Amino acid sequence: MKKLFLWLMAGLLIIGSTNEANARSKKKKGKAKTEQQADSVQKKKKSVYDKLFKDKKKHTVSKGTITIHQYDAKIYLEIPVKLMGRDFLVHSAITGSSDISLTGTKAAQSRYLIIDKTDSLVLFRDPKYNIRLNEEDDNQKEAFDLSRSNAIYKTFPIEGYTSDSTSVVFNATSYFACSNKDVLNLAGRSYGGMLTIISASPQSKTSFIDSADAFDNCVSVTQNCTAKLSISIMGFVSKEQPELTMSVQTTLALLAEDKMSTREANPRVGTGFISYTDYRNEKRFKKGYYVTRRNITSQQPVIFYLDTLIQDSWSQAIRKSADEWNKVFNELGMGEPILIKPYEKDSTFRANNPMINTIAFLNNNNSEVTAYNVTDLRTGEILSTKIGVPRDLAFSVRRNGVYQMAEVDPRFRTYYIADEVICENLTARMLKAFGLSLGLATNLAGSAAYSPEELRSPEFTQKYGITASVMDNVLYNYLAQPGDKEKGVVLIVNKPGVCDAFTLKYLYAAIGENESDILKKWAMEHDGDPRYFYGKRSPAYATDPRCQNYDLGNDPIAALDAQISHVKYIVKNSPDWFHDDNIPNDYRELFPDFVIIELINKTLSPVSSYIGGIYINEANEKSSVPSYKSVPVDMQRKVLQKIFSTFYDLKWLDSNTDFLRLGGANPEISTWIYNNGYPMMSLMFRLMRMGLSVEKSAKPYTQEAYLNDIEKQLFKESLNGKPLSSPMISQISVYINSLKGMCPTLKAIDKAVSKGVTSLTVNERNNHKLHMLELPTTSSYDVTYSKVYAGMEPTNSINFYSGTDIEAVCYDKLKSARRHLMQARSLARNDIERGKCDYLITMIERVL
């Protein structure tokens, strides 16, 4: 029995140990199998990732909220799955360009999109457009939510997931390519002065990705892009297709889920804007606008990081500009929200982060301060501003300041511009750049608010500055005369104007209840006061003379006289400034050429806008100011007479041979101007744009009356029994060709019979020097009509206005010109003069 018990115990022990061994064996096998499966899964996940970036030498990665991979010439995005369905902003900017006028500007319109995914695709969705609904109607909101969906804009195959399956990886190369209109779209942009870009065709063989960077809430791709441009000159397509090379930075930024509160924009107030569709009225909907502005709080100031490469004196000039804006904020009770800090030395700081405010030193050939905003298209919140300060600001001062200020300020009578003068110029330019960064828009009427007497008053200019808005395109007080500087007259833009202060109040002042009513009341408070008039760009056939580039003051005659006086001083005295052999030859040689630009672009163009001009004001039933008012007849006639008396007495341009020789062996500048059609081209340009002004006036200055006055001036010599001078014959040739070109019937006849016939004047279209000087190079006047805009946007067209048929008037004036030429022929002193008259008579008779 005892032995049996021992055998049983031994058996149980053996069985137990065997079971334990078996269990341990199974556990080990199970564990091994689990580890094997895990390794297999891990390998599988890694293999998908490794498949994309096999050669580590070709792979660069930058990590942030979104990770961006650059592999060869491809861009891969790695976006966390938790961000799917979120709002993103696409912004593209030109950070460098072979055309300096494009540097520091947008490469394309910003785009708002939603990134989402399916099992196999990443989706870029086009978000539902901004709408405004009745806040008290829940049913309306529910109905819109159900009826609207986000359209699919682009799709990208999912390449794989990260090893922890938290992020999706896809190839986004095609989206960041310059052929994508979200990245590069230059249509409608100015190019080289008077040219307009129709389209830009990227050249893939000469374009490449430079870098790909990730930041806290965004990624950016910088690439060098070469594009072939299609361009037009005043509406006419050119056969020339220049190539443009640009450095383009494209940003994909994650937008915050918490949106800034919006504020309604008003077309009478000069702010930036975004649009929405207003459905609050059930019977009809309309387009509405929100202002663009900063989300400024005591905890969230506007911090600008200043490039440490900018020299100390320039840094102080920039800080002075910021201080001037902070003074306005102080008056609103908002403290001093603009802070300037140097680039941080922290290794995590990167100035190329598109979502921080920077003032960068531009080491390129640009000579203008550049600025652009990155804006949340949902609310109008300005997220960041990029400002560029060029290294050669002195060039800008020489190019603009010398011709306007040398007579008044001796500091401009030299090639070597003092740093003090450059700093004043920088402060003036930064005032506008900071204004843009705060949400203010270009206000072309600011410089037309004050009288010449006010602008020559030390007390007035020291208190108010020289313009009602620094957002205009004027820098210098060229109405100042010798001796004014010594009296204390302000000579350059130095502080925000009264209109700027009002706009800042509209944007940022705290408002309690009834915000909409209060904003409307504010917008009408200064109705009819020219200091607070917001001047937008106007269409050519409805030109508002208050809204012109380079104008200053409310008296165009006084402005013209002042500018001519300054240029005469330049012609007489400037050769004495060029005795130093170290002055570059190109500056010396082009110096007389810039006088021509000063005369035509900055003197003739602004004053001629009064002819056929019309004052355009925002329509409002509570306003005492009419929405349209033609420039009075007396003013139009006065301007025409002034142009003739000024521009047909340009012999003073040739009076100083030393000045002429600065540009080489120049015989005469005045003859060059006349032979190239000025000022008659500008005067005839205005003829086709007088129709609306005539229609809106009870006592109009008609096209016929205008041509009668021109005719009297053109044939003044022959009417007084004298032969026609060579300059006047050149102008009459432009006059005749313009009259024919404005009549469709005569134009067709002329085209049929004029093959092989050349003009008496220089062929303007092939005149390379005109192209270099950025002057108009065509005498054709076809009017093009653009898309109709309303509200905040500039007026690009007038509803139902089709222009005025003046063919009969032009026909009669051609017959009249022939009679005058017959008389002038009889007064000719030699065969050459008679031959010129015969030629012009023949040009008319071919079409009559």
PDB file of C-alpha atoms in Angstrom, residues 589-689:
ATOM      1  CA  GLU A 589      23.744 108.783 -68.768  1.00  0.00           C
ATOM      2  CA  LEU A 590      20.172 108.048 -67.665  1.00  0.00           C
ATOM      3  CA  PHE A 591      19.826 111.208 -65.604  1.00  0.00           C
ATOM      4  CA  PRO A 592      18.300 113.276 -68.471  1.00  0.00           C
ATOM      5  CA  ASP A 593      16.036 110.343 -69.374  1.00  0.00           C
ATOM      6  CA  PHE A 594      14.467 110.367 -65.933  1.00  0.00           C
ATOM      7  CA  VAL A 595      13.574 114.019 -66.509  1.00  0.00           C
ATOM      8  CA  ILE A 596      11.329 112.779 -69.337  1.00  0.00           C
ATOM      9  CA  ILE A 597       9.647 110.313 -66.978  1.00  0.00           C
ATOM     10  CA  GLU A 598       9.151 113.117 -64.471  1.00  0.00           C
ATOM     11  CA  LEU A 599       7.505 115.284 -67.118  1.00  0.00           C
ATOM     12  CA  ILE A 600       5.224 112.656 -68.635  1.00  0.00           C
ATOM     13  CA  ASN A 601       4.385 110.125 -65.924  1.00  0.00           C
ATOM     14  CA  LYS A 602       4.447 112.401 -62.903  1.00  0.00           C
ATOM     15  CA  THR A 603       3.446 115.754 -64.355  1.00  0.00           C
ATOM     16  CA  LEU A 604       1.426 115.311 -67.556  1.00  0.00           C
ATOM     17  CA  SER A 605      -0.523 112.174 -66.569  1.00  0.00           C
ATOM     18  CA  PRO A 606      -2.039 113.428 -63.275  1.00  0.00           C
ATOM     19  CA  VAL A 607      -3.066 116.820 -64.628  1.00  0.00           C
ATOM     20  CA  SER A 608      -4.533 115.461 -67.888  1.00  0.00           C
ATOM     21  CA  SER A 609      -6.899 113.238 -65.851  1.00  0.00           C
ATOM     22  CA  TYR A 610      -9.029 116.342 -65.182  1.00  0.00           C
ATOM     23  CA  ILE A 611     -10.007 116.396 -68.881  1.00  0.00           C
ATOM     24  CA  GLY A 612     -13.144 114.287 -69.130  1.00  0.00           C
ATOM     25  CA  GLY A 613     -12.734 113.529 -65.440  1.00  0.00           C
ATOM     26  CA  ILE A 614     -15.606 112.611 -63.150  1.00  0.00           C
ATOM     27  CA  TYR A 615     -15.716 112.640 -59.361  1.00  0.00           C
ATOM     28  CA  ILE A 616     -16.964 109.220 -58.195  1.00  0.00           C
ATOM     29  CA  ASN A 617     -18.448 108.951 -54.702  1.00  0.00           C
ATOM     30  CA  GLU A 618     -20.072 106.015 -52.932  1.00  0.00           C
ATOM     31  CA  ALA A 619     -23.828 106.200 -53.387  1.00  0.00           C
ATOM     32  CA  ASN A 620     -25.772 106.554 -50.146  1.00  0.00           C
ATOM     33  CA  GLU A 621     -29.278 107.886 -49.611  1.00  0.00           C
ATOM     34  CA  LYS A 622     -28.096 109.837 -46.559  1.00  0.00           C
ATOM     35  CA  SER A 623     -25.194 111.467 -48.395  1.00  0.00           C
ATOM     36  CA  SER A 624     -25.273 115.089 -49.492  1.00  0.00           C
ATOM     37  CA  VAL A 625     -22.659 114.340 -52.144  1.00  0.00           C
ATOM     38  CA  PRO A 626     -23.779 113.072 -55.589  1.00  0.00           C
ATOM     39  CA  SER A 627     -22.441 109.685 -56.630  1.00  0.00           C
ATOM     40  CA  TYR A 628     -21.166 111.146 -59.924  1.00  0.00           C
ATOM     41  CA  LYS A 629     -20.125 114.698 -60.681  1.00  0.00           C
ATOM     42  CA  SER A 630     -18.242 115.828 -63.781  1.00  0.00           C
ATOM     43  CA  VAL A 631     -15.211 118.044 -63.483  1.00  0.00           C
ATOM     44  CA  PRO A 632     -16.430 121.605 -64.225  1.00  0.00           C
ATOM     45  CA  VAL A 633     -15.970 122.823 -67.801  1.00  0.00           C
ATOM     46  CA  ASP A 634     -13.824 125.767 -66.711  1.00  0.00           C
ATOM     47  CA  MET A 635     -11.378 123.476 -64.923  1.00  0.00           C
ATOM     48  CA  GLN A 636     -11.104 121.132 -67.930  1.00  0.00           C
ATOM     49  CA  ARG A 637     -10.426 124.042 -70.293  1.00  0.00           C
ATOM     50  CA  LYS A 638      -7.954 125.571 -67.873  1.00  0.00           C
ATOM     51  CA  VAL A 639      -6.018 122.309 -67.674  1.00  0.00           C
ATOM     52  CA  LEU A 640      -5.940 121.931 -71.474  1.00  0.00           C
ATOM     53  CA  GLN A 641      -4.629 125.463 -71.924  1.00  0.00           C
ATOM     54  CA  LYS A 642      -2.026 124.886 -69.218  1.00  0.00           C
ATOM     55  CA  ILE A 643      -0.797 121.709 -70.892  1.00  0.00           C
ATOM     56  CA  PHE A 644      -0.385 123.508 -74.196  1.00  0.00           C
ATOM     57  CA  SER A 645       1.350 126.527 -72.688  1.00  0.00           C
ATOM     58  CA  THR A 646       3.700 124.282 -70.699  1.00  0.00           C
ATOM     59  CA  PHE A 647       4.495 121.439 -73.070  1.00  0.00           C
ATOM     60  CA  TYR A 648       4.785 123.462 -76.254  1.00  0.00           C
ATOM     61  CA  ASP A 649       7.493 125.576 -74.727  1.00  0.00           C
ATOM     62  CA  LEU A 650      10.098 122.967 -73.815  1.00  0.00           C
ATOM     63  CA  LYS A 651      13.144 124.720 -75.261  1.00  0.00           C
ATOM     64  CA  TRP A 652      14.388 125.169 -71.701  1.00  0.00           C
ATOM     65  CA  LEU A 653      15.103 121.430 -71.733  1.00  0.00           C
ATOM     66  CA  ASP A 654      17.762 122.105 -74.388  1.00  0.00           C
ATOM     67  CA  SER A 655      19.139 125.294 -72.853  1.00  0.00           C
ATOM     68  CA  ASN A 656      22.034 123.661 -70.970  1.00  0.00           C
ATOM     69  CA  THR A 657      24.334 121.696 -73.259  1.00  0.00           C
ATOM     70  CA  ASP A 658      26.169 120.226 -70.260  1.00  0.00           C
ATOM     71  CA  PHE A 659      22.893 118.700 -69.092  1.00  0.00           C
ATOM     72  CA  LEU A 660      22.211 117.238 -72.542  1.00  0.00           C
ATOM     73  CA  ARG A 661      25.690 115.729 -72.703  1.00  0.00           C
ATOM     74  CA  LEU A 662      25.210 113.852 -69.446  1.00  0.00           C
ATOM     75  CA  GLY A 663      23.350 111.263 -71.505  1.00  0.00           C
ATOM     76  CA  GLY A 664      25.769 111.323 -74.442  1.00  0.00           C
ATOM     77  CA  ALA A 665      25.606 113.303 -77.660  1.00  0.00           C
ATOM     78  CA  ASN A 666      22.004 114.410 -77.203  1.00  0.00           C
ATOM     79  CA  PRO A 667      21.138 117.268 -79.572  1.00  0.00           C
ATOM     80  CA  GLU A 668      17.685 118.084 -78.119  1.00  0.00           C
ATOM     81  CA  ILE A 669      15.339 116.493 -75.628  1.00  0.00           C
ATOM     82  CA  SER A 670      12.334 118.621 -76.584  1.00  0.00           C
ATOM     83  CA  THR A 671      12.379 117.391 -80.202  1.00  0.00           C
ATOM     84  CA  TRP A 672      12.547 113.783 -78.992  1.00  0.00           C
ATOM     85  CA  ILE A 673       9.456 114.323 -76.841  1.00  0.00           C
ATOM     86  CA  TYR A 674       7.497 115.924 -79.695  1.00  0.00           C
ATOM     87  CA  ASN A 675       8.541 113.306 -82.249  1.00  0.00           C
ATOM     88  CA  ASN A 676       7.314 110.568 -79.931  1.00  0.00           C
ATOM     89  CA  GLY A 677       3.867 112.052 -79.750  1.00  0.00           C
ATOM     90  CA  TYR A 678       3.805 113.845 -76.419  1.00  0.00           C
ATOM     91  CA  PRO A 679       1.782 115.593 -75.149  1.00  0.00           C
ATOM     92  CA  MET A 680      -0.750 114.988 -77.960  1.00  0.00           C
ATOM     93  CA  MET A 681      -0.928 111.249 -77.268  1.00  0.00           C
ATOM     94  CA  SER A 682      -2.041 111.976 -73.704  1.00  0.00           C
ATOM     95  CA  LEU A 683      -4.606 114.542 -74.857  1.00  0.00           C
ATOM     96  CA  MET A 684      -6.112 112.234 -77.473  1.00  0.00           C
ATOM     97  CA  PHE A 685      -6.096 109.405 -74.949  1.00  0.00           C
ATOM     98  CA  ARG A 686      -8.470 111.520 -72.865  1.00  0.00           C
ATOM     99  CA  LEU A 687     -10.829 112.149 -75.819  1.00  0.00           C
ATOM    100  CA  MET A 688     -12.136 108.565 -75.879  1.00  0.00           C
ATOM    101  CA  ARG A 689     -12.715 108.754 -72.124  1.00  0.00           C
TER     102      ARG A 689
END
